[in-house]
Amino acid sequence: MSFWLIQSLNSLALGGVLFTLAAGFSLIFGLMRIANLSHGAYFMLGAYVGLSVVEAGYSFFLAMLASIITIGLLGVIVERVILRRLAGNSLSQVLATLGIAFVIADCSLWFWGGDPRPVSAPSFLAGGVEMLGLTFPIYRIAVVVCSMVVALGLWALLEKTKLGVMIRASVDDRQMAQGIGVPATRLFSIVFCLGAALAGLGGIVAAPILSVYPGLDADMLPLALVVVILGGLGSLAGAFIGSFLIGFIYSFGQVLFPDLAYIILFLPMLIILAVRPRGLFGKITA
């Protein structure tokens, strides 16, 4: 019984991390129709930036802020300088994001080295809490709470603001939205910045659980892709539910069937897509 409870908590924590990564990926994919293959690299770079801030003696929350700002600004630069020049050429944009991912990975390896680097959780979130006769790490519970706060913040942004209305309209029908005056160019920059910032936040939040190491991007990007495809393009609800669903499938699959972990992960996705090609919450997009 204790195994199932502890593993369920680990699955929830992984789901929370995946949501911060996949939510931005889903918005970018849904709005710009770009499979941003550098998104995992932003996640890893956010973890490394936060690591440097923590090792410099600053607080974990300052590390989170530094990761969000740094990776968000990097996203703006990439969108304005590279992706905007390739507008209308989806293949070139995807290849460009793949190249950016390799550049970030090599630069991170050169600057921070190839050894795994642990990151300590904030002192007040260290230790565990007794629940049902078991000790649960407080930080993992905090990660789940953090993901829910991010989800509520994104929901408020998308549902209660003018910017959110423009984003949702452009995801549903980009040509029609542009026809009624939605500033697509500015919107692309904002969404790409937001998506990259969320990836940076996910990286530093995940660092005390996963540690930081070369290849972290390659480990996390396939999971984010599965979440986005499973949940549906541009769907916040799909990203949220899909993240926790994949968190459970992947965590239990690795423990119970380590040799079949990826089969267990991708097989349900293939079955769902065969029944519902647009994903669980996807809509017909123009």
PDB file of C-alpha atoms in Angstrom:
ATOM      1  CA  MET A   1       0.000   0.000   0.000  1.00  0.00           C
ATOM      2  CA  SER A   2       2.813   2.412   0.880  1.00  0.00           C
ATOM      3  CA  PHE A   3       4.420   1.803  -2.517  1.00  0.00           C
ATOM      4  CA  TRP A   4       1.304   2.890  -4.372  1.00  0.00           C
ATOM      5  CA  LEU A   5       0.845   6.009  -2.253  1.00  0.00           C
ATOM      6  CA  ILE A   6       4.459   7.161  -2.543  1.00  0.00           C
ATOM      7  CA  GLN A   7       4.589   6.396  -6.247  1.00  0.00           C
ATOM      8  CA  SER A   8       1.333   8.291  -6.757  1.00  0.00           C
ATOM      9  CA  LEU A   9       2.866  11.337  -5.076  1.00  0.00           C
ATOM     10  CA  ASN A  10       5.921  11.040  -7.310  1.00  0.00           C
ATOM     11  CA  SER A  11       3.592  10.842 -10.302  1.00  0.00           C
ATOM     12  CA  LEU A  12       1.760  13.982  -9.208  1.00  0.00           C
ATOM     13  CA  ALA A  13       5.055  15.831  -8.809  1.00  0.00           C
ATOM     14  CA  LEU A  14       6.185  14.743 -12.278  1.00  0.00           C
ATOM     15  CA  GLY A  15       2.813  15.781 -13.667  1.00  0.00           C
ATOM     16  CA  GLY A  16       3.209  19.214 -12.104  1.00  0.00           C
ATOM     17  CA  VAL A  17       6.633  19.631 -13.683  1.00  0.00           C
ATOM     18  CA  LEU A  18       5.331  18.428 -17.044  1.00  0.00           C
ATOM     19  CA  PHE A  19       2.496  20.944 -16.954  1.00  0.00           C
ATOM     20  CA  THR A  20       4.814  23.932 -16.619  1.00  0.00           C
ATOM     21  CA  LEU A  21       6.770  22.581 -19.585  1.00  0.00           C
ATOM     22  CA  ALA A  22       3.866  21.443 -21.743  1.00  0.00           C
ATOM     23  CA  ALA A  23       1.524  24.409 -21.207  1.00  0.00           C
ATOM     24  CA  GLY A  24       3.841  26.815 -22.996  1.00  0.00           C
ATOM     25  CA  PHE A  25       4.631  24.246 -25.669  1.00  0.00           C
ATOM     26  CA  SER A  26       0.908  23.745 -26.276  1.00  0.00           C
ATOM     27  CA  LEU A  27       0.221  27.479 -26.609  1.00  0.00           C
ATOM     28  CA  ILE A  28       3.109  27.962 -29.045  1.00  0.00           C
ATOM     29  CA  PHE A  29       2.142  24.896 -31.064  1.00  0.00           C
ATOM     30  CA  GLY A  30      -1.538  25.817 -31.091  1.00  0.00           C
ATOM     31  CA  LEU A  31      -1.036  29.475 -32.024  1.00  0.00           C
ATOM     32  CA  MET A  32       2.046  29.494 -34.248  1.00  0.00           C
ATOM     33  CA  ARG A  33       1.786  25.921 -35.612  1.00  0.00           C
ATOM     34  CA  ILE A  34       5.461  25.423 -34.771  1.00  0.00           C
ATOM     35  CA  ALA A  35       6.730  22.220 -33.178  1.00  0.00           C
ATOM     36  CA  ASN A  36       9.254  24.073 -31.024  1.00  0.00           C
ATOM     37  CA  LEU A  37      11.961  21.452 -30.628  1.00  0.00           C
ATOM     38  CA  SER A  38      14.052  23.848 -28.555  1.00  0.00           C
ATOM     39  CA  HIS A  39      11.467  23.860 -25.763  1.00  0.00           C
ATOM     40  CA  GLY A  40      13.226  21.104 -23.834  1.00  0.00           C
ATOM     41  CA  ALA A  41      16.476  23.060 -24.123  1.00  0.00           C
ATOM     42  CA  TYR A  42      14.778  26.096 -22.558  1.00  0.00           C
ATOM     43  CA  PHE A  43      13.712  23.810 -19.711  1.00  0.00           C
ATOM     44  CA  MET A  44      17.277  22.612 -19.175  1.00  0.00           C
ATOM     45  CA  LEU A  45      18.770  26.093 -19.516  1.00  0.00           C
ATOM     46  CA  GLY A  46      16.269  27.430 -16.968  1.00  0.00           C
ATOM     47  CA  ALA A  47      17.466  24.755 -14.554  1.00  0.00           C
ATOM     48  CA  TYR A  48      21.114  25.696 -15.139  1.00  0.00           C
ATOM     49  CA  VAL A  49      20.426  29.421 -14.721  1.00  0.00           C
ATOM     50  CA  GLY A  50      18.619  28.750 -11.456  1.00  0.00           C
ATOM     51  CA  LEU A  51      21.464  26.479 -10.349  1.00  0.00           C
ATOM     52  CA  SER A  52      23.982  29.289 -10.896  1.00  0.00           C
ATOM     53  CA  VAL A  53      21.885  31.742  -8.890  1.00  0.00           C
ATOM     54  CA  VAL A  54      21.504  29.290  -5.988  1.00  0.00           C
ATOM     55  CA  GLU A  55      25.235  28.458  -6.019  1.00  0.00           C
ATOM     56  CA  ALA A  56      26.001  32.184  -5.921  1.00  0.00           C
ATOM     57  CA  GLY A  57      24.287  32.277  -2.528  1.00  0.00           C
ATOM     58  CA  TYR A  58      20.932  33.759  -3.484  1.00  0.00           C
ATOM     59  CA  SER A  59      17.512  32.406  -2.584  1.00  0.00           C
ATOM     60  CA  PHE A  60      15.632  29.763  -4.510  1.00  0.00           C
ATOM     61  CA  PHE A  61      12.847  32.217  -5.309  1.00  0.00           C
ATOM     62  CA  LEU A  62      15.349  34.628  -6.847  1.00  0.00           C
ATOM     63  CA  ALA A  63      16.629  31.683  -8.875  1.00  0.00           C
ATOM     64  CA  MET A  64      13.082  31.050 -10.117  1.00  0.00           C
ATOM     65  CA  LEU A  65      12.713  34.715 -11.085  1.00  0.00           C
ATOM     66  CA  ALA A  66      16.073  34.693 -12.871  1.00  0.00           C
ATOM     67  CA  SER A  67      15.120  31.576 -14.842  1.00  0.00           C
ATOM     68  CA  ILE A  68      11.751  33.008 -15.869  1.00  0.00           C
ATOM     69  CA  ILE A  69      13.197  36.347 -17.019  1.00  0.00           C
ATOM     70  CA  THR A  70      16.289  34.926 -18.730  1.00  0.00           C
ATOM     71  CA  ILE A  71      14.511  32.210 -20.689  1.00  0.00           C
ATOM     72  CA  GLY A  72      11.576  34.502 -21.486  1.00  0.00           C
ATOM     73  CA  LEU A  73      13.920  37.106 -22.981  1.00  0.00           C
ATOM     74  CA  LEU A  74      15.728  34.371 -24.907  1.00  0.00           C
ATOM     75  CA  GLY A  75      12.371  33.282 -26.322  1.00  0.00           C
ATOM     76  CA  VAL A  76      11.632  36.836 -27.510  1.00  0.00           C
ATOM     77  CA  ILE A  77      15.027  37.066 -29.204  1.00  0.00           C
ATOM     78  CA  VAL A  78      14.606  33.702 -30.927  1.00  0.00           C
ATOM     79  CA  GLU A  79      11.111  34.568 -32.166  1.00  0.00           C
ATOM     80  CA  ARG A  80      12.012  38.050 -33.417  1.00  0.00           C
ATOM     81  CA  VAL A  81      15.452  37.369 -34.869  1.00  0.00           C
ATOM     82  CA  ILE A  82      15.072  33.850 -36.266  1.00  0.00           C
ATOM     83  CA  LEU A  83      11.522  32.500 -36.440  1.00  0.00           C
ATOM     84  CA  ARG A  84       9.935  35.715 -37.704  1.00  0.00           C
ATOM     85  CA  ARG A  85      12.331  35.752 -40.671  1.00  0.00           C
ATOM     86  CA  LEU A  86      11.169  32.226 -41.526  1.00  0.00           C
ATOM     87  CA  ALA A  87       7.446  33.010 -41.309  1.00  0.00           C
ATOM     88  CA  GLY A  88       5.402  30.851 -43.660  1.00  0.00           C
ATOM     89  CA  ASN A  89       8.066  28.153 -43.874  1.00  0.00           C
ATOM     90  CA  SER A  90       7.109  25.660 -41.165  1.00  0.00           C
ATOM     91  CA  LEU A  91       9.826  23.144 -42.009  1.00  0.00           C
ATOM     92  CA  SER A  92      12.561  25.759 -41.760  1.00  0.00           C
ATOM     93  CA  GLN A  93      11.149  26.991 -38.452  1.00  0.00           C
ATOM     94  CA  VAL A  94      11.147  23.487 -36.981  1.00  0.00           C
ATOM     95  CA  LEU A  95      14.701  22.858 -38.174  1.00  0.00           C
ATOM     96  CA  ALA A  96      15.771  26.216 -36.759  1.00  0.00           C
ATOM     97  CA  THR A  97      14.361  25.317 -33.330  1.00  0.00           C
ATOM     98  CA  LEU A  98      16.178  21.976 -33.520  1.00  0.00           C
ATOM     99  CA  GLY A  99      19.426  23.811 -34.281  1.00  0.00           C
ATOM    100  CA  ILE A 100      18.826  26.171 -31.355  1.00  0.00           C
ATOM    101  CA  ALA A 101      18.329  23.162 -29.082  1.00  0.00           C
ATOM    102  CA  PHE A 102      21.712  21.739 -30.116  1.00  0.00           C
ATOM    103  CA  VAL A 103      23.410  25.110 -29.609  1.00  0.00           C
ATOM    104  CA  ILE A 104      21.938  25.512 -26.125  1.00  0.00           C
ATOM    105  CA  ALA A 105      22.871  21.930 -25.216  1.00  0.00           C
ATOM    106  CA  ASP A 106      26.499  22.336 -26.317  1.00  0.00           C
ATOM    107  CA  CYS A 107      26.865  25.758 -24.693  1.00  0.00           C
ATOM    108  CA  SER A 108      25.451  24.376 -21.440  1.00  0.00           C
ATOM    109  CA  LEU A 109      27.875  21.450 -21.571  1.00  0.00           C
ATOM    110  CA  TRP A 110      30.788  23.828 -22.190  1.00  0.00           C
ATOM    111  CA  PHE A 111      29.820  26.282 -19.455  1.00  0.00           C
ATOM    112  CA  TRP A 112      28.503  24.004 -16.682  1.00  0.00           C
ATOM    113  CA  GLY A 113      30.311  20.763 -17.492  1.00  0.00           C
ATOM    114  CA  GLY A 114      29.004  17.245 -17.985  1.00  0.00           C
ATOM    115  CA  ASP A 115      28.451  16.117 -14.402  1.00  0.00           C
ATOM    116  CA  PRO A 116      24.964  16.000 -12.865  1.00  0.00           C
ATOM    117  CA  ARG A 117      24.470  18.974 -10.546  1.00  0.00           C
ATOM    118  CA  PRO A 118      22.074  18.720  -7.581  1.00  0.00           C
ATOM    119  CA  VAL A 119      19.974  21.707  -6.539  1.00  0.00           C
ATOM    120  CA  SER A 120      18.776  22.067  -2.968  1.00  0.00           C
ATOM    121  CA  ALA A 121      15.141  22.859  -2.304  1.00  0.00           C
ATOM    122  CA  PRO A 122      14.324  25.932  -0.179  1.00  0.00           C
ATOM    123  CA  SER A 123      15.088  25.254   3.471  1.00  0.00           C
ATOM    124  CA  PHE A 124      11.492  25.721   4.589  1.00  0.00           C
ATOM    125  CA  LEU A 125      10.390  23.081   2.053  1.00  0.00           C
ATOM    126  CA  ALA A 126      13.025  20.549   3.113  1.00  0.00           C
ATOM    127  CA  GLY A 127      12.099  17.420   4.996  1.00  0.00           C
ATOM    128  CA  GLY A 128       8.800  15.599   4.944  1.00  0.00           C
ATOM    129  CA  VAL A 129       5.301  15.616   6.322  1.00  0.00           C
ATOM    130  CA  GLU A 130       3.509  12.679   7.939  1.00  0.00           C
ATOM    131  CA  MET A 131       0.414  11.544   6.058  1.00  0.00           C
ATOM    132  CA  LEU A 132      -1.371   8.197   6.422  1.00  0.00           C
ATOM    133  CA  GLY A 133       1.565   6.815   8.350  1.00  0.00           C
ATOM    134  CA  LEU A 134       4.023   7.704   5.572  1.00  0.00           C
ATOM    135  CA  THR A 135       6.507  10.532   5.152  1.00  0.00           C
ATOM    136  CA  PHE A 136       5.998  12.597   2.015  1.00  0.00           C
ATOM    137  CA  PRO A 137       8.641  15.110   0.859  1.00  0.00           C
ATOM    138  CA  ILE A 138       7.235  18.598   1.353  1.00  0.00           C
ATOM    139  CA  TYR A 139       8.904  19.903  -1.782  1.00  0.00           C
ATOM    140  CA  ARG A 140       7.094  17.458  -4.050  1.00  0.00           C
ATOM    141  CA  ILE A 141       3.791  18.544  -2.567  1.00  0.00           C
ATOM    142  CA  ALA A 142       4.836  22.168  -3.161  1.00  0.00           C
ATOM    143  CA  VAL A 143       5.557  21.351  -6.821  1.00  0.00           C
ATOM    144  CA  VAL A 144       1.999  20.078  -7.280  1.00  0.00           C
ATOM    145  CA  VAL A 145       0.607  23.202  -5.608  1.00  0.00           C
ATOM    146  CA  CYS A 146       2.859  25.396  -7.770  1.00  0.00           C
ATOM    147  CA  SER A 147       1.570  23.733 -10.945  1.00  0.00           C
ATOM    148  CA  MET A 148      -2.006  24.385  -9.865  1.00  0.00           C
ATOM    149  CA  VAL A 149      -1.206  28.045  -9.198  1.00  0.00           C
ATOM    150  CA  VAL A 150       0.359  28.299 -12.667  1.00  0.00           C
ATOM    151  CA  ALA A 151      -2.713  26.623 -14.166  1.00  0.00           C
ATOM    152  CA  LEU A 152      -5.053  29.069 -12.419  1.00  0.00           C
ATOM    153  CA  GLY A 153      -2.906  31.996 -13.544  1.00  0.00           C
ATOM    154  CA  LEU A 154      -2.937  30.826 -17.162  1.00  0.00           C
ATOM    155  CA  TRP A 155      -6.686  30.197 -16.999  1.00  0.00           C
ATOM    156  CA  ALA A 156      -7.252  33.741 -15.726  1.00  0.00           C
ATOM    157  CA  LEU A 157      -5.004  35.114 -18.473  1.00  0.00           C
ATOM    158  CA  LEU A 158      -6.738  33.180 -21.252  1.00  0.00           C
ATOM    159  CA  GLU A 159     -10.310  33.535 -20.033  1.00  0.00           C
ATOM    160  CA  LYS A 160     -10.460  36.919 -18.292  1.00  0.00           C
ATOM    161  CA  THR A 161      -8.197  39.236 -20.296  1.00  0.00           C
ATOM    162  CA  LYS A 162      -8.268  40.804 -23.735  1.00  0.00           C
ATOM    163  CA  LEU A 163      -4.914  39.186 -24.500  1.00  0.00           C
ATOM    164  CA  GLY A 164      -6.383  35.796 -23.648  1.00  0.00           C
ATOM    165  CA  VAL A 165      -9.339  36.376 -25.953  1.00  0.00           C
ATOM    166  CA  MET A 166      -6.955  37.183 -28.811  1.00  0.00           C
ATOM    167  CA  ILE A 167      -4.860  34.091 -28.086  1.00  0.00           C
ATOM    168  CA  ARG A 168      -7.889  31.796 -27.975  1.00  0.00           C
ATOM    169  CA  ALA A 169      -9.334  33.317 -31.131  1.00  0.00           C
ATOM    170  CA  SER A 170      -6.040  32.895 -32.970  1.00  0.00           C
ATOM    171  CA  VAL A 171      -5.692  29.285 -31.809  1.00  0.00           C
ATOM    172  CA  ASP A 172      -9.222  28.470 -33.012  1.00  0.00           C
ATOM    173  CA  ASP A 173      -9.020  30.337 -36.345  1.00  0.00           C
ATOM    174  CA  ARG A 174      -5.834  32.283 -36.989  1.00  0.00           C
ATOM    175  CA  GLN A 175      -6.849  33.679 -40.395  1.00  0.00           C
ATOM    176  CA  MET A 176     -10.181  34.950 -39.132  1.00  0.00           C
ATOM    177  CA  ALA A 177      -8.528  36.518 -36.073  1.00  0.00           C
ATOM    178  CA  GLN A 178      -6.035  38.334 -38.274  1.00  0.00           C
ATOM    179  CA  GLY A 179      -8.884  39.458 -40.504  1.00  0.00           C
ATOM    180  CA  ILE A 180     -10.623  41.244 -37.622  1.00  0.00           C
ATOM    181  CA  GLY A 181      -7.496  43.074 -36.545  1.00  0.00           C
ATOM    182  CA  VAL A 182      -5.686  40.814 -34.063  1.00  0.00           C
ATOM    183  CA  PRO A 183      -1.989  41.879 -34.141  1.00  0.00           C
ATOM    184  CA  ALA A 184      -0.572  38.476 -35.000  1.00  0.00           C
ATOM    185  CA  THR A 185       3.098  39.523 -35.010  1.00  0.00           C
ATOM    186  CA  ARG A 186       2.970  41.006 -31.513  1.00  0.00           C
ATOM    187  CA  LEU A 187       0.873  38.107 -30.282  1.00  0.00           C
ATOM    188  CA  PHE A 188       3.409  35.572 -31.547  1.00  0.00           C
ATOM    189  CA  SER A 189       6.188  37.324 -29.604  1.00  0.00           C
ATOM    190  CA  ILE A 190       4.145  37.448 -26.393  1.00  0.00           C
ATOM    191  CA  VAL A 191       3.105  33.800 -26.583  1.00  0.00           C
ATOM    192  CA  PHE A 192       6.592  32.585 -27.454  1.00  0.00           C
ATOM    193  CA  CYS A 193       8.022  34.608 -24.556  1.00  0.00           C
ATOM    194  CA  LEU A 194       5.370  33.202 -22.202  1.00  0.00           C
ATOM    195  CA  GLY A 195       5.964  29.635 -23.376  1.00  0.00           C
ATOM    196  CA  ALA A 196       9.737  29.920 -22.990  1.00  0.00           C
ATOM    197  CA  ALA A 197       9.370  31.526 -19.540  1.00  0.00           C
ATOM    198  CA  LEU A 198       7.143  28.649 -18.405  1.00  0.00           C
ATOM    199  CA  ALA A 199       9.768  26.174 -19.626  1.00  0.00           C
ATOM    200  CA  GLY A 200      12.428  28.049 -17.645  1.00  0.00           C
ATOM    201  CA  LEU A 201      10.222  27.977 -14.554  1.00  0.00           C
ATOM    202  CA  GLY A 202       9.639  24.257 -15.012  1.00  0.00           C
ATOM    203  CA  GLY A 203      13.379  23.655 -15.237  1.00  0.00           C
ATOM    204  CA  ILE A 204      14.290  25.243 -11.920  1.00  0.00           C
ATOM    205  CA  VAL A 205      11.226  23.811 -10.168  1.00  0.00           C
ATOM    206  CA  ALA A 206      12.187  20.325 -11.366  1.00  0.00           C
ATOM    207  CA  ALA A 207      15.881  20.697 -10.497  1.00  0.00           C
ATOM    208  CA  PRO A 208      15.652  19.614  -6.812  1.00  0.00           C
ATOM    209  CA  ILE A 209      13.784  16.483  -7.953  1.00  0.00           C
ATOM    210  CA  LEU A 210      15.604  15.524 -11.157  1.00  0.00           C
ATOM    211  CA  SER A 211      18.921  17.373 -10.613  1.00  0.00           C
ATOM    212  CA  VAL A 212      20.483  19.189 -13.593  1.00  0.00           C
ATOM    213  CA  TYR A 213      22.498  17.304 -16.194  1.00  0.00           C
ATOM    214  CA  PRO A 214      23.303  17.289 -19.927  1.00  0.00           C
ATOM    215  CA  GLY A 215      20.521  15.462 -21.733  1.00  0.00           C
ATOM    216  CA  LEU A 216      17.769  16.700 -19.428  1.00  0.00           C
ATOM    217  CA  ASP A 217      16.236  18.409 -22.453  1.00  0.00           C
ATOM    218  CA  ALA A 218      16.165  15.193 -24.467  1.00  0.00           C
ATOM    219  CA  ASP A 219      14.561  13.333 -21.556  1.00  0.00           C
ATOM    220  CA  MET A 220      11.771  15.876 -21.021  1.00  0.00           C
ATOM    221  CA  LEU A 221      10.900  16.993 -24.564  1.00  0.00           C
ATOM    222  CA  PRO A 222       9.319  13.660 -25.665  1.00  0.00           C
ATOM    223  CA  LEU A 223       7.089  13.724 -22.578  1.00  0.00           C
ATOM    224  CA  ALA A 224       5.972  17.271 -23.389  1.00  0.00           C
ATOM    225  CA  LEU A 225       5.248  16.255 -26.987  1.00  0.00           C
ATOM    226  CA  VAL A 226       3.087  13.363 -25.805  1.00  0.00           C
ATOM    227  CA  VAL A 227       1.187  15.670 -23.425  1.00  0.00           C
ATOM    228  CA  VAL A 228       0.509  18.254 -26.149  1.00  0.00           C
ATOM    229  CA  ILE A 229      -0.597  15.715 -28.736  1.00  0.00           C
ATOM    230  CA  LEU A 230      -2.708  13.831 -26.213  1.00  0.00           C
ATOM    231  CA  GLY A 231      -4.348  16.905 -24.691  1.00  0.00           C
ATOM    232  CA  GLY A 232      -4.937  18.817 -27.913  1.00  0.00           C
ATOM    233  CA  LEU A 233      -3.258  21.823 -29.521  1.00  0.00           C
ATOM    234  CA  GLY A 234      -3.641  25.056 -27.610  1.00  0.00           C
ATOM    235  CA  SER A 235      -5.806  23.522 -24.893  1.00  0.00           C
ATOM    236  CA  LEU A 236      -4.905  24.507 -21.333  1.00  0.00           C
ATOM    237  CA  ALA A 237      -7.256  21.877 -19.887  1.00  0.00           C
ATOM    238  CA  GLY A 238      -5.733  19.276 -22.203  1.00  0.00           C
ATOM    239  CA  ALA A 239      -2.202  20.206 -21.129  1.00  0.00           C
ATOM    240  CA  PHE A 240      -3.177  20.052 -17.438  1.00  0.00           C
ATOM    241  CA  ILE A 241      -4.997  16.722 -17.527  1.00  0.00           C
ATOM    242  CA  GLY A 242      -2.559  15.239 -20.036  1.00  0.00           C
ATOM    243  CA  SER A 243       0.442  16.202 -17.886  1.00  0.00           C
ATOM    244  CA  PHE A 244      -0.815  14.384 -14.811  1.00  0.00           C
ATOM    245  CA  LEU A 245      -2.028  11.428 -16.885  1.00  0.00           C
ATOM    246  CA  ILE A 246       1.388  11.046 -18.501  1.00  0.00           C
ATOM    247  CA  GLY A 247       3.037  11.610 -15.111  1.00  0.00           C
ATOM    248  CA  PHE A 248       1.214   8.585 -13.720  1.00  0.00           C
ATOM    249  CA  ILE A 249       1.725   6.416 -16.801  1.00  0.00           C
ATOM    250  CA  TYR A 250       5.430   7.183 -17.085  1.00  0.00           C
ATOM    251  CA  SER A 251       6.246   6.966 -13.352  1.00  0.00           C
ATOM    252  CA  PHE A 252       4.457   3.665 -12.781  1.00  0.00           C
ATOM    253  CA  GLY A 253       5.665   2.312 -16.123  1.00  0.00           C
ATOM    254  CA  GLN A 254       9.311   2.953 -15.228  1.00  0.00           C
ATOM    255  CA  VAL A 255       8.956   1.234 -11.862  1.00  0.00           C
ATOM    256  CA  LEU A 256       6.727  -1.714 -12.786  1.00  0.00           C
ATOM    257  CA  PHE A 257       7.889  -2.363 -16.364  1.00  0.00           C
ATOM    258  CA  PRO A 258      11.243  -0.587 -16.841  1.00  0.00           C
ATOM    259  CA  ASP A 259      11.990  -2.358 -20.135  1.00  0.00           C
ATOM    260  CA  LEU A 260       8.601  -1.351 -21.559  1.00  0.00           C
ATOM    261  CA  ALA A 261       8.359   2.184 -20.144  1.00  0.00           C
ATOM    262  CA  TYR A 262       8.175   3.935 -23.518  1.00  0.00           C
ATOM    263  CA  ILE A 263       5.764   1.364 -24.949  1.00  0.00           C
ATOM    264  CA  ILE A 264       3.449   1.926 -21.996  1.00  0.00           C
ATOM    265  CA  LEU A 265       3.829   5.694 -22.522  1.00  0.00           C
ATOM    266  CA  PHE A 266       3.200   5.893 -26.257  1.00  0.00           C
ATOM    267  CA  LEU A 267       0.688   3.067 -26.731  1.00  0.00           C
ATOM    268  CA  PRO A 268      -2.198   4.844 -24.916  1.00  0.00           C
ATOM    269  CA  MET A 269      -1.433   7.976 -26.943  1.00  0.00           C
ATOM    270  CA  LEU A 270      -1.696   6.035 -30.203  1.00  0.00           C
ATOM    271  CA  ILE A 271      -4.978   4.451 -29.115  1.00  0.00           C
ATOM    272  CA  ILE A 272      -6.518   7.791 -28.114  1.00  0.00           C
ATOM    273  CA  LEU A 273      -5.370   9.482 -31.318  1.00  0.00           C
ATOM    274  CA  ALA A 274      -6.834   6.645 -33.357  1.00  0.00           C
ATOM    275  CA  VAL A 275     -10.206   7.364 -31.740  1.00  0.00           C
ATOM    276  CA  ARG A 276      -9.859  11.150 -31.437  1.00  0.00           C
ATOM    277  CA  PRO A 277      -7.156  12.521 -33.789  1.00  0.00           C
ATOM    278  CA  ARG A 278      -7.343  16.071 -32.371  1.00  0.00           C
ATOM    279  CA  GLY A 279      -6.546  14.860 -28.845  1.00  0.00           C
ATOM    280  CA  LEU A 280      -8.730  14.815 -25.762  1.00  0.00           C
ATOM    281  CA  PHE A 281      -9.575  18.525 -25.772  1.00  0.00           C
ATOM    282  CA  GLY A 282      -8.448  19.602 -29.224  1.00  0.00           C
ATOM    283  CA  LYS A 283     -10.670  21.594 -31.558  1.00  0.00           C
ATOM    284  CA  ILE A 284     -10.819  21.851 -35.306  1.00  0.00           C
ATOM    285  CA  THR A 285      -8.384  24.619 -36.208  1.00  0.00           C
ATOM    286  CA  ALA A 286      -8.149  26.661 -39.347  1.00  0.00           C
TER     287      ALA A 286
END
